[in-house]
PDB file of C-alpha atoms in Angstrom:
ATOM      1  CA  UNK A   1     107.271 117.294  24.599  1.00  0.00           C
ATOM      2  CA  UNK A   2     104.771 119.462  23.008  1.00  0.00           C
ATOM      3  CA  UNK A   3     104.266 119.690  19.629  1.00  0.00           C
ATOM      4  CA  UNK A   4     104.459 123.130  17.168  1.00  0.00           C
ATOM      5  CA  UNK A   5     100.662 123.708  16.996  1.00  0.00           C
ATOM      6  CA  UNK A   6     100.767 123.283  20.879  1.00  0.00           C
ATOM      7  CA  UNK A   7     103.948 125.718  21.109  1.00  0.00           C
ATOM      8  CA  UNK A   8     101.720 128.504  18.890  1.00  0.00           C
ATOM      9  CA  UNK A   9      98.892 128.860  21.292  1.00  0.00           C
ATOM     10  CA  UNK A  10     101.423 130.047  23.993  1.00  0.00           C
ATOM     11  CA  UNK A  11     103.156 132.662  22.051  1.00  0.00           C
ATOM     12  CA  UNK A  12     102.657 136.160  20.624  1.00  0.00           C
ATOM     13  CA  UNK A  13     105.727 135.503  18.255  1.00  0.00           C
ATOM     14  CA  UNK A  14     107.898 133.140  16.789  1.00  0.00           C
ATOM     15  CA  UNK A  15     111.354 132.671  16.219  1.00  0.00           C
ATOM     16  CA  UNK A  16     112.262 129.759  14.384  1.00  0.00           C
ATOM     17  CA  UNK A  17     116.152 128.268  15.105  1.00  0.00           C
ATOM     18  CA  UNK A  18     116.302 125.669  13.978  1.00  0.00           C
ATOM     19  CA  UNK A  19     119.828 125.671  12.079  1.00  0.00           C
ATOM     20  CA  UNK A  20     118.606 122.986   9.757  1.00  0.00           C
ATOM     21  CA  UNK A  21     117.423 124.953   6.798  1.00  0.00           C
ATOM     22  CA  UNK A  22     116.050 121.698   4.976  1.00  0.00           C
ATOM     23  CA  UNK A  23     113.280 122.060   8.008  1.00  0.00           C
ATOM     24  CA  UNK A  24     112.371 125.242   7.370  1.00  0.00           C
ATOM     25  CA  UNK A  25     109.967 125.036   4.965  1.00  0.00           C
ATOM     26  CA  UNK A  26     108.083 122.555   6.386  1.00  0.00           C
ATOM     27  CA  UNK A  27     107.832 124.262   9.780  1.00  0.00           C
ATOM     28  CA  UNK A  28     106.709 127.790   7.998  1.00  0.00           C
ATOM     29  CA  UNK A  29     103.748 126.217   6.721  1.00  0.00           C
ATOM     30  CA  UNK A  30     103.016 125.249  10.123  1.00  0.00           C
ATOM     31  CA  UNK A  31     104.099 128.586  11.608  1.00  0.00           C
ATOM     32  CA  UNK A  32     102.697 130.891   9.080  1.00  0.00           C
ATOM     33  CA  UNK A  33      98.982 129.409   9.335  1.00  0.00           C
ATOM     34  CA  UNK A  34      99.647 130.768  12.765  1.00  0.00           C
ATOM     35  CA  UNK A  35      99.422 134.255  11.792  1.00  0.00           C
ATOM     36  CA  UNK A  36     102.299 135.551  14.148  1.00  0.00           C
ATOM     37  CA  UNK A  37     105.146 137.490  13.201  1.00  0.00           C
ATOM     38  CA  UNK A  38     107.609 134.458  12.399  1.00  0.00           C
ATOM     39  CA  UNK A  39     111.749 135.525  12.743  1.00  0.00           C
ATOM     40  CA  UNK A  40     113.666 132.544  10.504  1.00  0.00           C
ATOM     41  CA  UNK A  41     116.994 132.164  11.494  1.00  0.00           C
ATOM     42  CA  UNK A  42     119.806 131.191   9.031  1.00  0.00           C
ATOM     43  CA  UNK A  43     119.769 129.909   6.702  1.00  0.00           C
ATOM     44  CA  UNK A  44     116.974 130.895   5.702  1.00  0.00           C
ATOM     45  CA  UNK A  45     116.598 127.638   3.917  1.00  0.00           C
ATOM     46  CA  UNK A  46     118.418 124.469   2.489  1.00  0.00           C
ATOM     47  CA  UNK A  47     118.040 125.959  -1.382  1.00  0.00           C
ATOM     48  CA  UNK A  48     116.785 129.051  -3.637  1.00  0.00           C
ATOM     49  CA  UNK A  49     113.535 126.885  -4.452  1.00  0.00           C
ATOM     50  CA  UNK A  50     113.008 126.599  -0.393  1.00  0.00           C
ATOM     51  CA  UNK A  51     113.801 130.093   0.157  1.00  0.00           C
ATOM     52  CA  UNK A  52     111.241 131.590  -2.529  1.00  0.00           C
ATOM     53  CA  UNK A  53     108.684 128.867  -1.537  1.00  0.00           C
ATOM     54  CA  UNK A  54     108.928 130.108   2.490  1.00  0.00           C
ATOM     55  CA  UNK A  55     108.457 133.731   1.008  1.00  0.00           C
ATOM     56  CA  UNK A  56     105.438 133.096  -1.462  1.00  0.00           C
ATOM     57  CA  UNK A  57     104.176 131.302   1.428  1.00  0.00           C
ATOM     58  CA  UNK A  58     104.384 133.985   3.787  1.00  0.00           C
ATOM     59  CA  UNK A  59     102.942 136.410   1.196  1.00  0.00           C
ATOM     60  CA  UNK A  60     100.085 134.505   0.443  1.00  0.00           C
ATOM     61  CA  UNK A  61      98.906 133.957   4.122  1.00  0.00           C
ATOM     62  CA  UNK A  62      99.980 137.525   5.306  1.00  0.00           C
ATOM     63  CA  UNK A  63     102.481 136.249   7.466  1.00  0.00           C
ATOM     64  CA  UNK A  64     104.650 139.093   8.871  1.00  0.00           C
ATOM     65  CA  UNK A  65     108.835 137.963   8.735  1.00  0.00           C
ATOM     66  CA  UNK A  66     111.822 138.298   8.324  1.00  0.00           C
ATOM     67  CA  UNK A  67     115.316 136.710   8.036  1.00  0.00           C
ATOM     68  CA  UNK A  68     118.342 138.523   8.625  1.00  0.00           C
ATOM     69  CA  UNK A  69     122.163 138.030  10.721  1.00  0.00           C
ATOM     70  CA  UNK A  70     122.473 139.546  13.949  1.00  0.00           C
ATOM     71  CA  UNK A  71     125.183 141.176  13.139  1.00  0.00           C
ATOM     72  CA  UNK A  72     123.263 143.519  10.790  1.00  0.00           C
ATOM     73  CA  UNK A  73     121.890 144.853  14.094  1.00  0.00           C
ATOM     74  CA  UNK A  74     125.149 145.125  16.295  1.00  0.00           C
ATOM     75  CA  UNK A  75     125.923 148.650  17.937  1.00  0.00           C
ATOM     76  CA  UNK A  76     129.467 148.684  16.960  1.00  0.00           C
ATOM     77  CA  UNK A  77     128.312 148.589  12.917  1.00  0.00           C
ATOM     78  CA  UNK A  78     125.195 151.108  13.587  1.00  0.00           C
ATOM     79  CA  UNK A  79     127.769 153.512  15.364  1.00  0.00           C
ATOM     80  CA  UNK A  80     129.962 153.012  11.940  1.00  0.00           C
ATOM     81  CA  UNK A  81     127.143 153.799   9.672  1.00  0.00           C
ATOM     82  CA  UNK A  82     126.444 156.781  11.905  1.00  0.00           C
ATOM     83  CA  UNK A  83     130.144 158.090  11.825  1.00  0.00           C
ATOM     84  CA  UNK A  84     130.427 157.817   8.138  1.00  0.00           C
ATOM     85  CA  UNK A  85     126.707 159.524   7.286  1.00  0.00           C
ATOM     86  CA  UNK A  86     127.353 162.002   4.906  1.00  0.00           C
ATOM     87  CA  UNK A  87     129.924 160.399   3.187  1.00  0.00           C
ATOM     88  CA  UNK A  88     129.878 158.268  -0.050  1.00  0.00           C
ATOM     89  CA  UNK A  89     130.650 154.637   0.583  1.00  0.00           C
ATOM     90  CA  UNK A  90     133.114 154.195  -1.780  1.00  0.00           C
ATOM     91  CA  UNK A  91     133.268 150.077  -0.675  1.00  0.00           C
ATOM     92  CA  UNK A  92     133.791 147.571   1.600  1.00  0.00           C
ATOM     93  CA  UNK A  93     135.974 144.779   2.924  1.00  0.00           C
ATOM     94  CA  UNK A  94     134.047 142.069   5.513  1.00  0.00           C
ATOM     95  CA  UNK A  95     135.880 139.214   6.771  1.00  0.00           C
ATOM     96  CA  UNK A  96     134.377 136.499   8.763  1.00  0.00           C
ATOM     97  CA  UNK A  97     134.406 132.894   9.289  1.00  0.00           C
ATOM     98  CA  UNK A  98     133.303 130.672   7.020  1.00  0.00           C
ATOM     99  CA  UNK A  99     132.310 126.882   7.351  1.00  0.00           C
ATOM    100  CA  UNK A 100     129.791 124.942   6.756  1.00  0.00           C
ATOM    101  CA  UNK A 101     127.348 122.717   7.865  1.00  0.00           C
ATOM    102  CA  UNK A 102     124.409 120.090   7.546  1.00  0.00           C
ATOM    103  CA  UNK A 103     124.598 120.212   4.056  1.00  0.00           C
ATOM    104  CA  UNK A 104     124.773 123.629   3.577  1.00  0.00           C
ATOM    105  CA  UNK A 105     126.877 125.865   1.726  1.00  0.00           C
ATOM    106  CA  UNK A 106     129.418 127.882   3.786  1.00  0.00           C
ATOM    107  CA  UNK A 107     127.998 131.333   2.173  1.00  0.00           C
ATOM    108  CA  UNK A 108     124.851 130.292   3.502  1.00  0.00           C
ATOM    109  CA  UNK A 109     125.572 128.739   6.894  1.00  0.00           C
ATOM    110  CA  UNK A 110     128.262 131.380   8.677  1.00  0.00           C
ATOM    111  CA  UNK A 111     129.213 133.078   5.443  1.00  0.00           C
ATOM    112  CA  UNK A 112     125.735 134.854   5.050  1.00  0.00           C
ATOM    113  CA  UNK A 113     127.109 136.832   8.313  1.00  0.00           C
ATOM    114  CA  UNK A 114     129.882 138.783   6.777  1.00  0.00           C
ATOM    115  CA  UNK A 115     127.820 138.869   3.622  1.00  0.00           C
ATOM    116  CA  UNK A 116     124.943 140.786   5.388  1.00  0.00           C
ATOM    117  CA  UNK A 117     127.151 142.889   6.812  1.00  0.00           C
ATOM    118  CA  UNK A 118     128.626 144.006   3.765  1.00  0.00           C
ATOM    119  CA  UNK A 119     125.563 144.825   2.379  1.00  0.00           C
ATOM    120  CA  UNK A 120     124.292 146.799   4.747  1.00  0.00           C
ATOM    121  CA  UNK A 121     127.273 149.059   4.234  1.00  0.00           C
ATOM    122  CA  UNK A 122     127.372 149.080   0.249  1.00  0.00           C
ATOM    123  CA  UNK A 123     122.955 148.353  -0.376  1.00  0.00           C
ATOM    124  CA  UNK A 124     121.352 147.100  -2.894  1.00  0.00           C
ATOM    125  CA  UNK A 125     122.584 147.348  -6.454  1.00  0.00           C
ATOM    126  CA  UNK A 126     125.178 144.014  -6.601  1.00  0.00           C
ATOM    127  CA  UNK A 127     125.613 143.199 -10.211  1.00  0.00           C
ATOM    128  CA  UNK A 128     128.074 140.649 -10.492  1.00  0.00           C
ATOM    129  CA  UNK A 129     129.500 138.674  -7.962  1.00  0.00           C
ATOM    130  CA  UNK A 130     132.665 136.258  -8.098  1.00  0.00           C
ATOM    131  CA  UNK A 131     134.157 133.747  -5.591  1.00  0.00           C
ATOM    132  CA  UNK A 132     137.461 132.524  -5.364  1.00  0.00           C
ATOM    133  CA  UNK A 133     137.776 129.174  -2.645  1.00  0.00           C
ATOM    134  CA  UNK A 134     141.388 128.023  -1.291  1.00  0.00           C
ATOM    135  CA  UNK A 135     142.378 125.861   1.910  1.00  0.00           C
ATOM    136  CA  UNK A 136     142.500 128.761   4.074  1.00  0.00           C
ATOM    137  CA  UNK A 137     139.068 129.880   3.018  1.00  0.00           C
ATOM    138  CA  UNK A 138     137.382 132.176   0.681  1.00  0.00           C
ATOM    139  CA  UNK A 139     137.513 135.613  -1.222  1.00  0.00           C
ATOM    140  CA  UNK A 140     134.042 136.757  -2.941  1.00  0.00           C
ATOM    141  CA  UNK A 141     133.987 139.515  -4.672  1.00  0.00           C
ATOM    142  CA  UNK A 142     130.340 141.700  -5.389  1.00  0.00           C
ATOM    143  CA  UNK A 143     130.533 144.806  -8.574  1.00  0.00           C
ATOM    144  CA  UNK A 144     127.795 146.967  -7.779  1.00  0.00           C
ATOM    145  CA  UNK A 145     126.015 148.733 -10.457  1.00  0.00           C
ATOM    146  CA  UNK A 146     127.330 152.438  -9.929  1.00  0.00           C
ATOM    147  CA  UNK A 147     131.164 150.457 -10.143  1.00  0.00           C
ATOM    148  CA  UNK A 148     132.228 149.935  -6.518  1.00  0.00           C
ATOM    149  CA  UNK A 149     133.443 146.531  -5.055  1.00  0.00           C
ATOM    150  CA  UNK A 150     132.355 145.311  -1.943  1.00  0.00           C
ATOM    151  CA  UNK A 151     135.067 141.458  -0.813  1.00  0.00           C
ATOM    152  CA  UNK A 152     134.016 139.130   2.209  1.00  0.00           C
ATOM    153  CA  UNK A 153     136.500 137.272   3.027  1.00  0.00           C
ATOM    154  CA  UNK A 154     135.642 133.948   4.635  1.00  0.00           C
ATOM    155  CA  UNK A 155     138.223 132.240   6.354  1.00  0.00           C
ATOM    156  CA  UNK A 156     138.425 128.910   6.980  1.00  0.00           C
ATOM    157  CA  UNK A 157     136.759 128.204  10.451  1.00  0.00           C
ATOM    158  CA  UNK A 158     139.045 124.707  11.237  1.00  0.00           C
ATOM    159  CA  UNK A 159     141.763 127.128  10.704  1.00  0.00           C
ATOM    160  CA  UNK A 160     140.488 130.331  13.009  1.00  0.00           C
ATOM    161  CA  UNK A 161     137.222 131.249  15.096  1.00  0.00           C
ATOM    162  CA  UNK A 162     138.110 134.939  14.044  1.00  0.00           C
ATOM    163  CA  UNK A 163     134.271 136.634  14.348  1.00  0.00           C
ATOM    164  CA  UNK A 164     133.573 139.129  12.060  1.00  0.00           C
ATOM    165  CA  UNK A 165     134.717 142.874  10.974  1.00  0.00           C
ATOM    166  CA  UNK A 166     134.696 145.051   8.381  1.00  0.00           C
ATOM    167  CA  UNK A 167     136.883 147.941   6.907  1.00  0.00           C
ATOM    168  CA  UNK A 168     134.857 150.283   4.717  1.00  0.00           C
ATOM    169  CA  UNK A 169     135.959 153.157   2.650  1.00  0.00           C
ATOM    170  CA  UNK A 170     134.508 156.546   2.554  1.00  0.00           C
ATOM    171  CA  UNK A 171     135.004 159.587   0.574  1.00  0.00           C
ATOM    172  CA  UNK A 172     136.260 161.175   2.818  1.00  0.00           C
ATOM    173  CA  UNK A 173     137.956 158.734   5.597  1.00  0.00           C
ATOM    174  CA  UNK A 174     138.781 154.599   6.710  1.00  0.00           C
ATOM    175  CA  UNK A 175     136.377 152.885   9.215  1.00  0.00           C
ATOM    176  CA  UNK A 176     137.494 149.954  10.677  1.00  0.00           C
ATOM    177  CA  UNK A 177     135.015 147.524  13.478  1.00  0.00           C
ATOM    178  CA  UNK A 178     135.425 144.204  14.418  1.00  0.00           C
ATOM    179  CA  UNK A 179     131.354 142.850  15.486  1.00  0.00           C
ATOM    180  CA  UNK A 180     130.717 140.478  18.123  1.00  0.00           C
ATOM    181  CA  UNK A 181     127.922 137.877  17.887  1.00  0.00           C
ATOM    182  CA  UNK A 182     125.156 138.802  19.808  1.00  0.00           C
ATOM    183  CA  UNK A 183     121.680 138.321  20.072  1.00  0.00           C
ATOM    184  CA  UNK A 184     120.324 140.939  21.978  1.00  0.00           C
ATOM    185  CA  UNK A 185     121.027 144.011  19.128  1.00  0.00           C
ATOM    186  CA  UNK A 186     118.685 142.100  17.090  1.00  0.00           C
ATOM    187  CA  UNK A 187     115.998 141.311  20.040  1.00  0.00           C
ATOM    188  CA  UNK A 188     115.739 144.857  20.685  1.00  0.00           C
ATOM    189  CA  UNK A 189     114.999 145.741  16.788  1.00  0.00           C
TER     190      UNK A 189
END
Protein backbone atom coordinates (compact mmCIF):
# COMPACT_ATOMS: atom_id res chain seq x y z
CA UNK A 1 0.00 0.00 0.00
CA UNK A 2 1.68 3.21 -0.56
CA UNK A 3 1.68 5.82 1.66
CA UNK A 4 0.36 9.80 1.04
CA UNK A 5 3.86 11.29 0.47
CA UNK A 6 4.36 8.31 -2.00
CA UNK A 7 0.74 8.98 -3.61
CA UNK A 8 1.94 12.97 -4.14
CA UNK A 9 4.88 12.29 -6.32
CA UNK A 10 2.51 10.59 -8.88
CA UNK A 11 -0.03 13.24 -9.17
CA UNK A 12 -0.57 16.73 -10.62
CA UNK A 13 -3.67 17.11 -8.24
CA UNK A 14 -5.38 15.95 -5.38
CA UNK A 15 -8.67 15.13 -4.38
CA UNK A 16 -9.09 14.18 -0.97
CA UNK A 17 -12.38 11.66 -0.15
CA UNK A 18 -12.05 10.64 2.47
CA UNK A 19 -15.69 11.03 4.10
CA UNK A 20 -14.17 11.12 7.53
CA UNK A 21 -13.88 14.80 8.19
CA UNK A 22 -12.02 14.20 11.65
CA UNK A 23 -9.05 13.08 9.01
CA UNK A 24 -9.01 15.91 7.19
CA UNK A 25 -6.96 18.05 8.87
CA UNK A 26 -4.37 15.88 9.43
CA UNK A 27 -4.10 14.77 5.80
CA UNK A 28 -4.09 18.68 4.53
CA UNK A 29 -1.03 19.26 6.31
CA UNK A 30 0.34 16.45 4.49
CA UNK A 31 -1.31 17.41 1.20
CA UNK A 32 -0.83 21.08 1.29
CA UNK A 33 3.13 20.86 1.86
CA UNK A 34 2.61 19.25 -1.49
CA UNK A 35 1.87 22.35 -3.23
CA UNK A 36 -0.91 20.86 -5.60
CA UNK A 37 -4.23 22.09 -6.05
CA UNK A 38 -5.98 19.94 -3.18
CA UNK A 39 -10.18 19.35 -3.85
CA UNK A 40 -11.60 18.37 -0.03
CA UNK A 41 -14.59 16.57 -0.21
CA UNK A 42 -17.38 16.87 2.44
CA UNK A 43 -17.33 17.61 4.99
CA UNK A 44 -15.01 19.70 4.81
CA UNK A 45 -14.10 18.81 8.32
CA UNK A 46 -15.28 17.17 11.68
CA UNK A 47 -15.76 20.94 13.38
CA UNK A 48 -15.58 24.91 12.75
CA UNK A 49 -12.04 24.85 14.59
CA UNK A 50 -10.94 22.00 11.84
CA UNK A 51 -12.47 23.79 9.08
CA UNK A 52 -10.71 27.31 9.77
CA UNK A 53 -7.47 25.45 10.75
CA UNK A 54 -7.49 23.46 7.03
CA UNK A 55 -8.09 27.06 5.54
CA UNK A 56 -5.34 29.11 7.51
CA UNK A 57 -3.33 26.23 6.59
CA UNK A 58 -3.87 26.38 3.06
CA UNK A 59 -3.39 30.18 3.12
CA UNK A 60 -0.28 30.14 4.76
CA UNK A 61 1.45 27.55 2.42
CA UNK A 62 -0.28 28.88 -0.83
CA UNK A 63 -2.11 25.88 -1.29
CA UNK A 64 -4.69 26.28 -4.11
CA UNK A 65 -8.47 24.52 -2.90
CA UNK A 66 -11.48 24.25 -2.61
CA UNK A 67 -14.50 22.47 -1.03
CA UNK A 68 -17.77 22.51 -2.48
CA UNK A 69 -21.06 19.74 -3.34
CA UNK A 70 -21.31 18.47 -6.68
CA UNK A 71 -24.41 19.43 -7.02
CA UNK A 72 -23.42 23.13 -7.12
CA UNK A 73 -21.99 22.12 -10.51
CA UNK A 74 -24.91 19.95 -12.02
CA UNK A 75 -26.29 21.01 -15.59
CA UNK A 76 -29.83 20.78 -14.64
CA UNK A 77 -29.22 23.80 -11.77
CA UNK A 78 -26.73 25.85 -14.24
CA UNK A 79 -29.55 25.60 -16.99
CA UNK A 80 -31.99 27.04 -14.02
CA UNK A 81 -29.75 29.87 -13.16
CA UNK A 82 -29.50 30.54 -16.89
CA UNK A 83 -33.39 30.52 -17.45
CA UNK A 84 -34.07 32.79 -14.61
CA UNK A 85 -31.00 35.50 -15.47
CA UNK A 86 -32.52 38.65 -15.44
CA UNK A 87 -34.83 38.08 -12.90
CA UNK A 88 -34.70 38.87 -9.11
CA UNK A 89 -34.49 35.77 -6.98
CA UNK A 90 -37.06 36.46 -4.79
CA UNK A 91 -36.08 32.86 -2.71
CA UNK A 92 -35.70 29.46 -2.55
CA UNK A 93 -36.96 26.09 -1.39
CA UNK A 94 -34.13 22.97 -1.51
CA UNK A 95 -35.05 19.70 -0.28
CA UNK A 96 -32.70 16.88 0.06
CA UNK A 97 -31.80 14.06 2.20
CA UNK A 98 -30.50 14.40 5.28
CA UNK A 99 -28.60 11.86 7.60
CA UNK A 100 -25.79 11.61 9.18
CA UNK A 101 -22.77 9.97 9.74
CA UNK A 102 -19.35 9.17 11.57
CA UNK A 103 -20.01 11.60 14.00
CA UNK A 104 -21.05 14.20 11.98
CA UNK A 105 -23.85 16.45 11.91
CA UNK A 106 -26.51 15.74 9.23
CA UNK A 107 -26.18 19.56 7.87
CA UNK A 108 -22.73 18.75 7.41
CA UNK A 109 -22.62 15.18 6.11
CA UNK A 110 -25.61 15.05 3.21
CA UNK A 111 -27.34 18.18 4.42
CA UNK A 112 -24.47 20.56 3.20
CA UNK A 113 -25.84 19.30 -0.41
CA UNK A 114 -29.18 20.96 -0.45
CA UNK A 115 -27.62 23.72 1.59
CA UNK A 116 -25.08 24.55 -1.23
CA UNK A 117 -27.52 24.43 -3.54
CA UNK A 118 -29.60 26.90 -2.02
CA UNK A 119 -27.02 29.20 -1.84
CA UNK A 120 -25.97 29.24 -5.00
CA UNK A 121 -29.44 30.35 -5.97
CA UNK A 122 -30.05 33.08 -3.13
CA UNK A 123 -25.71 34.16 -2.52
CA UNK A 124 -24.19 35.46 0.03
CA UNK A 125 -25.89 37.76 2.50
CA UNK A 126 -27.61 34.92 5.12
CA UNK A 127 -28.30 36.74 8.30
CA UNK A 128 -30.09 34.56 10.46
CA UNK A 129 -30.67 31.11 10.14
CA UNK A 130 -33.16 28.75 12.15
CA UNK A 131 -33.68 24.93 12.22
CA UNK A 132 -36.53 23.09 13.16
CA UNK A 133 -35.69 18.87 13.57
CA UNK A 134 -38.72 16.22 13.68
CA UNK A 135 -38.75 12.29 12.97
CA UNK A 136 -39.28 12.74 9.42
CA UNK A 137 -36.38 15.12 9.13
CA UNK A 138 -35.60 18.72 9.08
CA UNK A 139 -36.79 22.32 8.06
CA UNK A 140 -33.94 25.18 8.23
CA UNK A 141 -34.77 28.26 7.54
CA UNK A 142 -31.87 31.18 6.26
CA UNK A 143 -33.21 35.43 6.39
CA UNK A 144 -30.98 37.06 4.11
CA UNK A 145 -30.04 40.56 4.66
CA UNK A 146 -32.12 42.37 1.81
CA UNK A 147 -35.36 40.17 3.63
CA UNK A 148 -35.80 37.05 1.49
CA UNK A 149 -35.97 33.42 2.90
CA UNK A 150 -34.23 30.74 1.44
CA UNK A 151 -35.78 26.64 3.52
CA UNK A 152 -33.82 23.26 2.89
CA UNK A 153 -35.67 20.79 3.79
CA UNK A 154 -33.84 17.66 4.89
CA UNK A 155 -35.70 14.64 5.04
CA UNK A 156 -35.02 11.90 6.92
CA UNK A 157 -32.80 9.47 4.81
CA UNK A 158 -34.07 5.96 6.85
CA UNK A 159 -37.33 7.27 5.76
CA UNK A 160 -36.57 8.19 1.79
CA UNK A 161 -33.38 8.22 -0.60
CA UNK A 162 -35.25 11.22 -2.34
CA UNK A 163 -31.92 13.16 -4.03
CA UNK A 164 -32.13 16.60 -4.18
CA UNK A 165 -34.27 19.59 -5.92
CA UNK A 166 -35.10 22.86 -5.58
CA UNK A 167 -38.08 25.26 -6.37
CA UNK A 168 -36.97 28.88 -6.58
CA UNK A 169 -38.98 31.97 -7.02
CA UNK A 170 -38.41 34.71 -9.42
CA UNK A 171 -39.86 38.00 -10.08
CA UNK A 172 -41.16 37.21 -12.69
CA UNK A 173 -41.86 33.21 -12.85
CA UNK A 174 -41.52 29.42 -10.71
CA UNK A 175 -38.48 27.16 -11.49
CA UNK A 176 -38.67 23.88 -10.41
CA UNK A 177 -35.34 20.95 -10.92
CA UNK A 178 -34.83 17.94 -9.25
CA UNK A 179 -30.45 17.35 -9.39
CA UNK A 180 -28.93 14.09 -9.67
CA UNK A 181 -25.65 13.22 -7.91
CA UNK A 182 -22.96 13.24 -10.14
CA UNK A 183 -19.47 13.64 -10.27
CA UNK A 184 -18.54 14.45 -13.55
CA UNK A 185 -20.32 18.31 -13.59
CA UNK A 186 -17.87 19.03 -10.99
CA UNK A 187 -14.71 17.16 -12.76
CA UNK A 188 -15.23 19.19 -15.70
CA UNK A 189 -15.23 22.66 -13.59
Amino acid sequence: TATVDELLQQCDAVILGSVDGRQHLGLAEQIFAAGKPVFVDKPLAHDLADAVRIALLARRLGTQWFTASALRFQVALRELQQELRGEQILGCEAFGTLRAGLGHLQLAWYGIHGLEVLYSVMGTGCREVRRVQAASGDVTTGIWGDGRVGVFRGLAYERQAVGWGLTVFGSQSICQVRLPAEYPPLLRE
